[in-house]
Amino acid sequence: MDAQGRGRGENIDPADQWVLNPNTGEYELRLSPSAPQSPIPAPRGPRNTGAGNPRARSASPDQAPERPGRASPERETPGRDVPPQRRRRGAPEEPPGRRGRKPAKGKKAKKVLLWTSGTVAFLVLATGVGGYLYLEHLNDNITSVSDDGASTGGFKKDQAINILLIGTDKRTGAGNEGYGDKGSEGHADTTILLHVSKDRSNATALSIPRDLIVDIPDCPTQQEDGSEKVIPGSIGARFNTSLGQGGRTPSCTMRTVTELTGIKPDNFMVADFNAVKTLTSAVGGVEVCLGKDINDPDSHLNLPKGTHRIEGEQALAFVRTRHSVGLGGDLSRIELQQQFLSSLMRELKSNDTLTSPSKMIKLAEAGTEALTVDSQLNSINKLKDLGMELGKLNVKNLTFTTIPVVDNPAEKIKATVVLDESKAPEVFDLIRNDVSFTEVKQQQKKEKAAVAARLKGEKAPASEVRVRILNGGAPAGSAQSTLSWLQVDQGVGKSENAGNAPAELAKTTLEYAPDQADQARRLAEILGLSGSAMKPGKSVTNSQGLPAMTLTLGKDFKGAGVSLTPPDKAPDDIKKSTADKVVCAE
């Protein structure tokens, strides 16, 4: 049943409630004054969202009671001209430029982006009373699960964003009986770590193979009765068992990703099979390309070579097929899924979708119903804020890649994979250091050159370098070991250990005054610091009362003498693709 008539047996197309207001040139969700009751779903009573029900539907703290003086959908403001939903027979034509459902030129709808199971939906929602109540309805759709302290506490608008997208193989809903493992609680079947750059100019979607051998840490997990239970970890386990196995929840998958990559996700989103079916149907299908005929009885995909528009069951079959593509394994299926998501991104960014109220409402309904989020992202307002940040991306700067792996050497019959230790650490470093996998914009190149210029110029002798060393998040004893190394091995005798920094830093920094630039360049050369680690500022006074620089060892510190210069581009041999390119599966 559609969103508008749910629970009342009515059959009202949600799109019919969106009408063009000639006074503003914008679409508004509203009802004729003569209607006996609002077609907008009334917000359901709050469900149990306490500790005793970690999977409860969220009742958002962002929700507020209806403001006094605002008209309800049942009572339009007297005297206000409410335009009809359709031109009736015999009525005059609409003025030029007002026909159809496209917004007036120059008007931009608010965009909300929902990522589910690596699936994305852009939503357009009108403001006003109708829009407010509809947002309340969407809030009631959302299911939230505790993050159990495994996240950073939620994304921040002025920082890089890391979202963990988890697609499970849990078989729920009609029509899913033929998929997945019978009786499975749902494992991490498809997992993507989405990194969005601090300046929102680019993003990297890093696929994590389900058969990757990892160490799963102990996972403190909230139980249904509100108590906490530590789910024991596993050494040398398949990555997909970080969810569902032994009572593990998405927060455990989040901890496993942090253990694996060194990147702590801000939030997670989870969806099962139904997400692919409902979202692709809501958007009207996506186009995919096959370089050969595929008939896979296991996934139920049967398509000839060429381009096809798929949705619903066929879309699910497409993202699940693996025996008929590539080498027939999970890695080949990951490439197919990346192609599918790229196509979905292009479809959702198209004007046909963004200017269609009908599609937007269907996406809003499908997305919030299919979505399970962490407890830091449990309202439509929070999702909207995230969507506004993600909506700034250009698909040509969204790169899909996969953690570099090799066949498990411990197996005679190859069934699992392990990290490619020669390549994977560099990929993780790129993401941790917010380095784009695509070509940066010209402005970014200029900024990058300006930072690099800090390293260029005259360098003072090591014996003249005066520096105070603080530990700002590095392992205990790092300041002292660095001091010894600088004095004994590098000749930086005018250095001293200043103890712990006031606050921890993610990255090591060197602050110096303008007249200390030559000293800073010498110390940066010795330490292997990048220009971005050099912070022009002011000097401090050392124990002898002389001006000195401040070296703060951050969480990225790897030991005295280990270079701290991060990679500045993705290696050429890393397989990747961008969301703007059409790729045909072979």
Coordinates of C-alpha atoms in Angstrom, one line a residue:
M1 CA 0.0 0.0 0.0
D2 CA 1.2 3.5 -0.7
A3 CA 2.5 5.9 1.9
Q4 CA -0.6 8.2 1.9
G5 CA -3.2 5.5 2.5
R6 CA -1.3 3.2 4.7
G7 CA -3.5 1.8 7.5
R8 CA -6.8 3.3 6.1
G9 CA -7.4 1.2 3.0
E10 CA -7.3 4.3 0.8
N11 CA -5.6 4.3 -2.6
I12 CA -4.1 7.7 -3.0
D13 CA -1.0 8.3 -5.1
P14 CA 1.5 10.2 -2.9
A15 CA 2.6 12.2 -5.9
D16 CA -0.9 13.6 -6.3
Q17 CA -0.5 15.5 -3.0
W18 CA 2.3 17.6 -4.4
V19 CA 1.0 20.7 -6.1
L20 CA 2.7 23.8 -7.6
N21 CA 2.1 27.0 -5.7
P22 CA 2.1 29.8 -8.3
N23 CA 3.0 32.4 -5.6
T24 CA 6.3 30.7 -4.7
G25 CA 7.1 28.6 -7.8
E26 CA 7.7 25.6 -5.5
Y27 CA 6.0 22.3 -5.0
E28 CA 4.2 21.8 -1.7
L29 CA 2.7 18.7 -0.1
R30 CA -0.9 19.5 0.6
L31 CA -4.6 18.5 0.6
S32 CA -7.7 20.1 -0.7
P33 CA -9.6 22.0 2.1
S34 CA -12.7 19.9 1.5
A35 CA -11.0 16.6 2.4
P36 CA -12.3 15.2 5.7
Q37 CA -8.8 14.1 6.9
S38 CA -5.2 14.5 6.0
P39 CA -3.8 12.1 3.4
I40 CA -0.4 12.3 5.1
P41 CA 0.3 9.4 7.4
A42 CA -0.3 10.6 10.9
P43 CA 2.8 10.0 13.1
R44 CA 2.4 6.8 14.9
G45 CA 2.7 6.7 18.7
P46 CA 6.3 6.6 19.9
R47 CA 7.7 3.1 20.1
N48 CA 10.0 1.7 22.8
T49 CA 13.4 3.1 22.0
G50 CA 15.0 2.5 25.4
A51 CA 17.9 0.3 26.3
G52 CA 15.6 -2.7 26.6
N53 CA 14.9 -2.6 22.9
P54 CA 18.1 -1.9 20.9
R55 CA 16.3 -2.6 17.6
A56 CA 13.3 -0.4 18.3
R57 CA 12.1 2.2 15.8
S58 CA 13.6 5.5 16.7
A59 CA 11.6 8.3 18.2
S60 CA 13.9 11.2 17.3
P61 CA 14.9 13.7 19.9
D62 CA 14.9 16.2 17.1
Q63 CA 11.2 15.9 16.8
A64 CA 9.2 18.8 18.1
P65 CA 5.5 19.4 18.7
E66 CA 3.6 21.3 16.1
R67 CA 4.2 25.0 16.5
P68 CA 1.3 27.1 17.7
G69 CA -0.4 29.0 14.9
R70 CA 0.6 26.6 12.1
A71 CA -2.2 25.3 10.1
S72 CA -2.8 21.6 10.1
P73 CA -3.4 19.7 6.8
E74 CA -7.0 19.4 7.7
R75 CA -7.4 23.2 8.2
E76 CA -6.0 25.3 5.4
T77 CA -5.4 28.9 6.4
P78 CA -8.6 30.9 5.6
G79 CA -8.3 33.1 2.5
R80 CA -5.2 31.4 1.3
D81 CA -5.3 30.4 -2.4
V82 CA -4.6 26.7 -2.6
P83 CA -3.9 25.7 -6.2
P84 CA -5.8 22.6 -7.5
Q85 CA -3.9 19.4 -8.0
R86 CA -4.9 19.0 -11.7
R87 CA -6.5 21.3 -14.3
R88 CA -10.1 20.2 -14.6
R89 CA -11.9 19.8 -17.8
G90 CA -12.9 23.2 -19.2
A91 CA -10.5 25.1 -17.0
P92 CA -8.1 27.6 -18.6
E93 CA -4.5 26.5 -19.4
E94 CA -1.8 27.0 -16.9
P95 CA 0.4 30.0 -17.5
P96 CA 3.5 29.4 -19.6
G97 CA 6.4 28.0 -17.6
R98 CA 4.1 26.6 -14.8
R99 CA 3.0 23.4 -16.5
G100 CA 4.1 20.0 -15.2
R101 CA 5.7 19.0 -12.0
K102 CA 9.2 20.5 -12.6
P103 CA 10.3 23.2 -10.1
A104 CA 10.4 26.7 -11.5
K105 CA 13.7 27.8 -13.0
G106 CA 16.1 28.9 -10.4
K107 CA 14.5 27.0 -7.5
K108 CA 16.3 24.1 -6.0
A109 CA 14.7 21.4 -3.9
K110 CA 16.4 20.3 -0.7
K111 CA 18.3 17.1 -1.2
V112 CA 18.5 14.3 1.3
L113 CA 20.8 11.3 0.6
L114 CA 20.2 7.9 2.2
W115 CA 22.9 5.2 1.8
T116 CA 21.6 1.7 2.4
S117 CA 23.6 -1.5 1.9
G118 CA 25.8 0.5 -0.4
T119 CA 22.6 1.8 -2.0
V120 CA 22.0 5.6 -2.4
A121 CA 18.7 7.6 -2.7
F122 CA 18.4 11.3 -3.2
L123 CA 15.1 12.6 -1.7
V124 CA 13.4 15.9 -2.2
L125 CA 11.0 17.0 0.6
A126 CA 8.9 20.1 0.7
T127 CA 8.7 22.3 3.7
G128 CA 5.6 23.5 5.5
V129 CA 3.0 21.7 7.6
G130 CA 2.6 18.8 5.2
G131 CA 6.3 18.4 4.9
Y132 CA 6.7 18.5 8.7
L133 CA 4.2 15.8 9.3
Y134 CA 5.6 13.7 6.5
L135 CA 9.1 13.9 8.1
E136 CA 7.5 12.7 11.4
H137 CA 6.1 9.8 9.5
L138 CA 9.5 9.0 8.0
N139 CA 11.1 9.2 11.5
D140 CA 8.7 6.4 12.6
N141 CA 10.0 4.3 9.7
I142 CA 13.6 4.3 10.8
T143 CA 15.0 1.4 12.8
S144 CA 18.1 2.1 15.0
V145 CA 20.6 -0.1 16.7
S146 CA 23.1 0.8 19.4
D147 CA 26.6 1.7 18.2
D148 CA 27.9 0.3 21.5
G149 CA 30.6 3.0 21.6
A150 CA 32.3 1.6 18.5
S151 CA 31.8 4.8 16.4
T152 CA 33.4 8.2 16.6
G153 CA 30.1 9.5 18.0
G154 CA 28.7 10.5 14.6
F155 CA 29.8 12.4 11.5
K156 CA 30.7 16.1 11.7
K157 CA 30.1 18.7 9.0
D158 CA 33.6 20.2 9.2
Q159 CA 35.5 16.9 9.0
A160 CA 36.0 14.0 6.7
I161 CA 33.2 11.4 6.9
N162 CA 33.5 7.6 7.2
I163 CA 30.2 5.6 6.9
L164 CA 30.1 1.8 7.1
L165 CA 27.5 0.4 4.7
I166 CA 26.5 -3.2 5.4
G167 CA 24.3 -5.4 3.2
T168 CA 23.2 -8.6 5.0
D169 CA 22.1 -11.9 3.6
K170 CA 19.2 -12.1 6.1
R171 CA 16.1 -13.5 4.4
T172 CA 13.2 -11.3 5.5
G173 CA 10.1 -10.4 3.5
A174 CA 8.0 -12.1 0.9
G175 CA 9.9 -13.4 -2.1
N176 CA 13.3 -13.8 -0.4
E177 CA 13.0 -17.5 0.4
G178 CA 15.3 -18.6 -2.4
Y179 CA 18.2 -16.4 -1.3
G180 CA 20.8 -16.6 1.3
D181 CA 21.5 -19.2 4.0
K182 CA 18.5 -20.8 5.5
G183 CA 18.1 -19.8 9.1
S184 CA 20.9 -17.2 8.9
E185 CA 20.6 -14.2 11.3
G186 CA 22.3 -12.1 8.6
H187 CA 26.0 -11.8 8.0
A188 CA 28.0 -9.0 6.5
D189 CA 27.6 -10.2 3.0
T190 CA 28.4 -6.8 1.3
T191 CA 30.4 -4.2 3.1
I192 CA 31.6 -0.9 1.9
L193 CA 33.6 1.7 3.9
L194 CA 32.5 5.1 2.3
H195 CA 35.1 7.9 2.9
V196 CA 34.0 11.4 2.0
S197 CA 36.8 14.0 1.9
K198 CA 36.8 16.9 4.3
D199 CA 36.2 19.4 1.5
R200 CA 33.5 17.1 0.0
S201 CA 35.2 17.2 -3.4
N202 CA 35.8 13.5 -3.6
A203 CA 34.9 10.1 -2.0
T204 CA 36.2 6.6 -1.9
A205 CA 34.0 3.5 -1.6
L206 CA 36.2 0.7 -0.3
S207 CA 34.7 -2.8 -0.6
I208 CA 35.7 -5.3 2.0
P209 CA 35.5 -9.0 0.8
R210 CA 33.2 -11.1 2.9
D211 CA 35.7 -14.0 2.7
L212 CA 38.7 -11.9 3.9
I213 CA 40.4 -13.5 6.9
V214 CA 40.5 -11.0 9.8
D215 CA 40.8 -10.8 13.6
I216 CA 37.4 -10.0 15.1
P217 CA 37.9 -8.2 18.5
D218 CA 35.8 -8.7 21.6
C219 CA 32.6 -6.8 21.2
P220 CA 30.7 -5.2 24.1
T221 CA 27.1 -5.4 22.9
Q222 CA 23.8 -4.0 24.3
Q223 CA 21.2 -6.7 24.9
E224 CA 17.4 -6.5 24.5
D225 CA 17.0 -6.1 28.3
G226 CA 19.4 -3.2 28.4
S227 CA 22.3 -5.1 29.8
E228 CA 25.7 -5.3 28.2
K229 CA 27.4 -8.6 27.1
V230 CA 30.9 -9.0 25.6
I231 CA 30.7 -11.2 22.6
P232 CA 34.1 -13.0 22.3
G233 CA 36.3 -12.2 19.4
S234 CA 37.8 -14.6 16.9
I235 CA 41.3 -14.9 15.4
G236 CA 41.5 -15.8 11.7
A237 CA 37.8 -15.6 11.0
R238 CA 35.9 -14.7 7.9
F239 CA 35.0 -11.0 7.8
N240 CA 31.3 -11.7 7.2
T241 CA 31.0 -13.4 10.6
S242 CA 31.6 -10.1 12.3
L243 CA 27.8 -9.7 12.0
G244 CA 25.2 -12.2 13.1
Q245 CA 27.6 -14.9 14.4
G246 CA 27.2 -15.5 18.1
G247 CA 24.9 -12.5 18.6
R248 CA 27.3 -10.0 17.0
T249 CA 25.6 -6.7 15.9
P250 CA 26.7 -4.1 13.4
S251 CA 28.8 -2.4 16.0
C252 CA 31.0 -5.5 16.0
T253 CA 31.5 -5.2 12.3
M254 CA 32.4 -1.5 12.9
R255 CA 35.0 -2.6 15.5
T256 CA 36.4 -5.2 13.1
V257 CA 36.8 -2.6 10.3
T258 CA 38.7 -0.3 12.8
E259 CA 40.9 -3.2 13.7
L260 CA 41.5 -4.0 10.1
T261 CA 42.1 -0.6 8.6
G262 CA 42.9 1.8 11.4
I263 CA 39.9 3.9 10.3
K264 CA 37.1 4.4 12.9
P265 CA 33.7 4.8 11.2
D266 CA 31.5 7.7 12.2
N267 CA 28.2 5.8 11.5
F268 CA 26.9 2.6 10.1
M269 CA 23.9 1.7 7.9
V270 CA 22.5 -1.7 7.3
A271 CA 19.9 -3.2 4.9
D272 CA 18.9 -6.7 3.8
F273 CA 17.7 -8.0 0.4
N274 CA 14.6 -5.9 0.3
A275 CA 16.6 -2.7 0.1
V276 CA 17.9 -3.4 -3.4
K277 CA 14.5 -4.5 -4.6
T278 CA 12.4 -1.6 -3.1
L279 CA 14.8 1.2 -3.9
T280 CA 15.5 0.2 -7.5
S281 CA 11.7 -0.1 -8.1
A282 CA 11.2 3.3 -6.4
V283 CA 13.6 5.0 -8.8
G284 CA 12.2 3.2 -11.8
G285 CA 15.1 0.9 -12.4
V286 CA 18.8 1.3 -13.2
E287 CA 20.7 0.5 -16.4
V288 CA 23.4 -2.1 -16.3
C289 CA 25.7 -3.5 -19.1
L290 CA 26.7 -7.1 -19.7
G291 CA 29.5 -8.1 -22.0
K292 CA 28.2 -11.6 -22.4
D293 CA 25.0 -13.6 -21.8
I294 CA 24.4 -14.6 -18.2
N295 CA 22.2 -17.4 -16.9
D296 CA 22.9 -18.1 -13.2
P297 CA 20.4 -20.5 -11.6
D298 CA 21.8 -19.7 -8.2
S299 CA 21.1 -16.0 -8.3
H300 CA 18.2 -16.4 -10.7
L301 CA 19.7 -13.9 -13.2
N302 CA 19.0 -14.6 -16.8
L303 CA 20.0 -11.7 -19.2
P304 CA 21.5 -11.6 -22.7
K305 CA 24.5 -9.6 -23.6
G306 CA 23.9 -5.8 -23.8
T307 CA 22.3 -3.0 -21.8
H308 CA 19.3 -3.6 -19.6
R309 CA 17.2 -1.6 -17.2
I310 CA 16.6 -3.7 -14.1
E311 CA 14.7 -3.3 -10.8
G312 CA 13.2 -5.3 -8.0
E313 CA 13.9 -9.1 -8.1
Q314 CA 16.0 -8.7 -11.2
A315 CA 18.2 -6.1 -9.5
L316 CA 18.7 -8.3 -6.5
A317 CA 19.6 -11.2 -8.8
F318 CA 22.1 -8.9 -10.5
V319 CA 24.0 -7.9 -7.4
R320 CA 24.0 -11.4 -6.0
T321 CA 25.3 -13.3 -9.1
R322 CA 28.9 -14.4 -9.1
H323 CA 29.2 -17.8 -10.8
S324 CA 28.7 -16.4 -14.3
V325 CA 31.0 -13.4 -14.1
G326 CA 34.8 -13.0 -13.9
L327 CA 36.4 -16.0 -12.0
G328 CA 33.1 -16.9 -10.4
G329 CA 34.0 -15.8 -6.9
D330 CA 33.1 -13.1 -4.4
L331 CA 35.7 -10.7 -5.8
S332 CA 34.0 -10.8 -9.2
R333 CA 30.7 -10.2 -7.6
I334 CA 32.1 -7.1 -5.8
E335 CA 33.0 -5.6 -9.2
L336 CA 29.5 -6.3 -10.4
Q337 CA 28.0 -4.6 -7.4
Q338 CA 30.3 -1.6 -7.9
Q339 CA 29.1 -1.3 -11.4
F340 CA 25.5 -1.5 -10.2
L341 CA 26.0 1.2 -7.5
S342 CA 27.7 3.5 -10.1
S343 CA 24.7 3.2 -12.3
L344 CA 22.3 3.8 -9.4
M345 CA 24.3 7.0 -8.5
R346 CA 24.0 8.3 -12.1
E347 CA 20.3 7.5 -12.1
L348 CA 19.6 9.2 -8.8
K349 CA 21.6 12.3 -9.8
S350 CA 19.7 12.7 -13.0
N351 CA 17.0 15.4 -13.4
D352 CA 14.4 12.8 -14.1
T353 CA 14.7 11.6 -10.5
L354 CA 15.5 14.8 -8.6
T355 CA 12.6 16.7 -10.2
S356 CA 10.0 14.0 -9.8
P357 CA 7.9 14.3 -6.5
S358 CA 6.4 10.9 -7.2
K359 CA 9.9 9.2 -7.2
M360 CA 11.1 11.2 -4.3
I361 CA 8.3 10.1 -2.0
K362 CA 8.6 6.5 -3.1
L363 CA 12.3 6.7 -2.4
A364 CA 11.7 8.3 1.0
E365 CA 9.3 5.5 1.9
A366 CA 11.5 2.7 0.6
G367 CA 14.7 4.1 2.0
T368 CA 13.5 4.6 5.5
E369 CA 11.7 1.3 5.7
A370 CA 14.7 -0.6 4.4
L371 CA 17.2 1.2 6.5
T372 CA 18.7 0.3 9.9
V373 CA 21.1 2.9 11.3
D374 CA 23.2 3.3 14.4
S375 CA 22.0 5.2 17.4
Q376 CA 23.9 8.3 16.4
L377 CA 21.9 8.6 13.2
N378 CA 18.4 7.8 14.3
S379 CA 16.2 10.5 12.8
I380 CA 15.3 11.9 9.4
N381 CA 16.8 15.2 10.4
K382 CA 20.2 13.6 11.1
L383 CA 20.0 11.7 7.8
K384 CA 19.1 14.9 6.1
D385 CA 22.2 16.6 7.4
L386 CA 24.3 13.7 6.3
G387 CA 22.6 13.7 2.9
M388 CA 23.3 17.4 2.4
E389 CA 27.0 16.7 2.9
L390 CA 27.0 13.6 0.6
G391 CA 24.9 15.5 -1.9
K392 CA 27.9 17.8 -2.6
L393 CA 29.8 15.0 -4.3
N394 CA 30.3 14.7 -8.1
V395 CA 30.0 11.2 -9.3
K396 CA 33.2 11.5 -11.4
N397 CA 35.1 11.9 -8.1
L398 CA 33.5 8.9 -6.4
T399 CA 35.9 6.1 -6.7
F400 CA 35.1 2.4 -6.1
T401 CA 37.9 0.1 -5.1
T402 CA 38.5 -3.1 -3.1
I403 CA 40.9 -3.9 -0.3
P404 CA 43.9 -5.5 -2.1
V405 CA 43.9 -9.2 -1.2
V406 CA 45.6 -12.5 -2.3
D407 CA 44.5 -16.1 -2.0
N408 CA 44.9 -17.6 1.4
P409 CA 48.2 -19.5 1.3
A410 CA 47.1 -21.8 4.1
E411 CA 44.4 -23.4 1.9
K412 CA 44.9 -26.0 -0.7
I413 CA 41.4 -25.4 -2.1
K414 CA 41.1 -21.6 -2.3
A415 CA 38.0 -20.4 -0.5
T416 CA 39.2 -17.3 1.4
V417 CA 41.6 -14.4 1.0
V418 CA 44.1 -12.5 3.1
L419 CA 45.4 -9.0 2.9
D420 CA 48.0 -8.1 0.3
E421 CA 50.5 -6.7 2.7
S422 CA 52.4 -5.0 -0.1
K423 CA 49.4 -2.9 -1.1
A424 CA 46.7 -2.8 1.5
P425 CA 48.5 -0.7 4.1
E426 CA 49.0 2.1 1.5
V427 CA 45.3 2.1 0.6
F428 CA 44.4 2.4 4.2
D429 CA 46.9 5.3 4.6
L430 CA 45.4 7.1 1.6
I431 CA 42.0 7.1 3.2
R432 CA 43.2 7.9 6.7
N433 CA 45.1 10.9 5.3
D434 CA 42.1 12.0 3.2
V435 CA 43.9 11.6 -0.1
S436 CA 41.7 11.4 -3.3
F437 CA 41.8 8.4 -5.6
T438 CA 40.9 10.7 -8.4
E439 CA 42.5 13.8 -10.0
V440 CA 42.0 16.8 -7.7
K441 CA 40.6 20.1 -8.8
Q442 CA 42.9 22.9 -10.0
Q443 CA 42.3 24.8 -6.8
Q444 CA 43.3 21.8 -4.7
K445 CA 46.5 21.5 -6.7
K446 CA 47.3 25.1 -5.9
E447 CA 46.6 24.5 -2.2
K448 CA 48.7 21.3 -2.3
A449 CA 51.6 23.2 -4.0
A450 CA 51.4 26.0 -1.3
V451 CA 51.7 23.4 1.5
A452 CA 54.6 21.6 -0.3
A453 CA 56.4 25.0 -0.6
R454 CA 56.9 25.0 3.2
L455 CA 59.5 22.4 2.7
K456 CA 61.5 24.4 0.2
G457 CA 64.2 26.8 1.2
E458 CA 67.3 27.1 3.3
K459 CA 67.7 24.6 6.1
A460 CA 69.4 25.3 9.4
P461 CA 72.1 22.9 10.7
A462 CA 70.8 20.2 13.0
S463 CA 72.8 21.6 15.8
E464 CA 70.8 24.8 15.7
V465 CA 67.4 23.3 15.8
R466 CA 65.6 24.0 19.1
V467 CA 62.5 21.9 19.7
R468 CA 60.2 20.8 22.6
I469 CA 58.7 17.3 22.1
L470 CA 55.2 16.5 23.3
N471 CA 53.3 13.2 23.2
G472 CA 49.8 14.0 21.8
G473 CA 48.4 10.5 21.2
A474 CA 51.5 8.4 20.3
P475 CA 52.3 5.2 22.3
A476 CA 53.7 5.8 25.7
G477 CA 57.4 6.6 25.8
S478 CA 57.4 8.0 22.2
A479 CA 58.5 11.5 23.2
Q480 CA 61.5 10.2 25.1
S481 CA 62.5 7.7 22.4
T482 CA 62.3 10.4 19.8
L483 CA 64.4 12.8 21.9
S484 CA 67.1 10.1 22.3
W485 CA 67.1 9.4 18.6
L486 CA 67.3 13.1 17.6
Q487 CA 70.1 13.8 20.1
V488 CA 72.2 10.7 19.6
D489 CA 71.6 9.8 15.9
Q490 CA 70.7 13.1 14.3
G491 CA 72.7 15.7 16.2
V492 CA 69.7 17.7 17.3
G493 CA 71.1 18.5 20.7
K494 CA 68.9 21.4 21.6
S495 CA 65.8 19.3 22.0
E496 CA 63.9 18.3 25.2
N497 CA 61.0 16.2 26.3
A498 CA 58.1 18.4 27.4
G499 CA 55.8 15.5 28.5
N500 CA 52.2 15.1 27.3
A501 CA 50.3 17.5 25.1
P502 CA 47.0 19.1 26.5
A503 CA 45.0 17.2 23.9
E504 CA 45.5 14.2 21.5
L505 CA 46.0 14.8 17.8
A506 CA 45.3 12.5 14.9
K507 CA 48.4 13.6 13.1
T508 CA 51.9 14.7 14.2
T509 CA 52.5 18.5 13.8
L510 CA 55.4 20.9 14.0
E511 CA 54.5 24.4 15.0
Y512 CA 57.1 27.2 14.5
A513 CA 57.5 31.0 14.2
P514 CA 58.3 32.6 10.9
D515 CA 61.9 33.2 11.9
Q516 CA 62.3 29.5 12.7
A517 CA 61.3 28.3 9.2
D518 CA 64.9 27.1 8.4
Q519 CA 64.9 25.1 11.6
A520 CA 61.5 23.6 10.8
R521 CA 62.6 22.6 7.3
R522 CA 65.6 20.8 8.7
L523 CA 63.6 18.9 11.4
A524 CA 60.9 18.0 8.8
E525 CA 63.6 16.5 6.6
I526 CA 65.0 14.5 9.6
L527 CA 61.6 13.3 10.7
G528 CA 60.1 12.7 7.3
L529 CA 57.3 15.2 7.8
S530 CA 55.1 16.5 5.0
G531 CA 54.3 20.1 4.4
S532 CA 50.8 19.6 5.8
A533 CA 52.3 18.7 9.2
M534 CA 54.2 22.0 9.4
K535 CA 52.1 24.6 11.1
P536 CA 53.4 28.2 10.9
G537 CA 52.5 29.9 14.2
K538 CA 54.5 31.0 17.1
S539 CA 57.4 29.8 19.1
V540 CA 57.4 28.7 22.8
T541 CA 60.1 29.1 25.5
N542 CA 62.2 26.1 26.3
S543 CA 63.6 25.2 29.7
Q544 CA 66.6 27.5 29.1
G545 CA 64.3 30.5 28.4
L546 CA 65.0 30.4 24.6
P547 CA 62.5 30.3 21.8
A548 CA 61.8 26.8 20.5
M549 CA 59.5 25.0 18.1
T550 CA 56.9 22.5 19.3
L551 CA 56.8 18.9 17.9
T552 CA 53.6 17.1 18.9
L553 CA 53.6 13.4 18.2
G554 CA 50.1 12.3 17.1
K555 CA 48.3 9.0 16.8
D556 CA 49.9 8.5 13.4
F557 CA 53.4 8.4 14.9
K558 CA 55.0 5.0 14.1
G559 CA 58.3 5.3 15.9
A560 CA 61.5 7.3 15.9
G561 CA 63.0 7.4 12.5
V562 CA 59.9 6.2 10.7
S563 CA 58.8 8.6 8.0
L564 CA 55.5 10.4 8.5
T565 CA 55.1 11.6 4.9
P566 CA 51.7 10.2 3.8
P567 CA 51.1 9.0 0.2
D568 CA 49.8 11.8 -2.0
K569 CA 48.1 9.7 -4.7
A570 CA 46.7 6.2 -5.2
P571 CA 49.2 3.7 -6.6
D572 CA 48.7 3.0 -10.3
D573 CA 48.3 -0.7 -9.8
I574 CA 45.3 -0.4 -7.5
K575 CA 42.2 -1.5 -9.5
K576 CA 39.5 1.2 -9.3
S577 CA 36.6 2.8 -11.1
T578 CA 34.6 6.0 -10.9
A579 CA 30.9 6.3 -10.6
D580 CA 30.6 8.3 -13.9
K581 CA 31.9 5.5 -16.1
V582 CA 29.8 2.8 -17.7
V583 CA 31.5 -0.6 -17.3
C584 CA 30.2 -3.8 -18.9
A585 CA 30.4 -7.0 -16.7
E586 CA 32.2 -9.9 -18.3

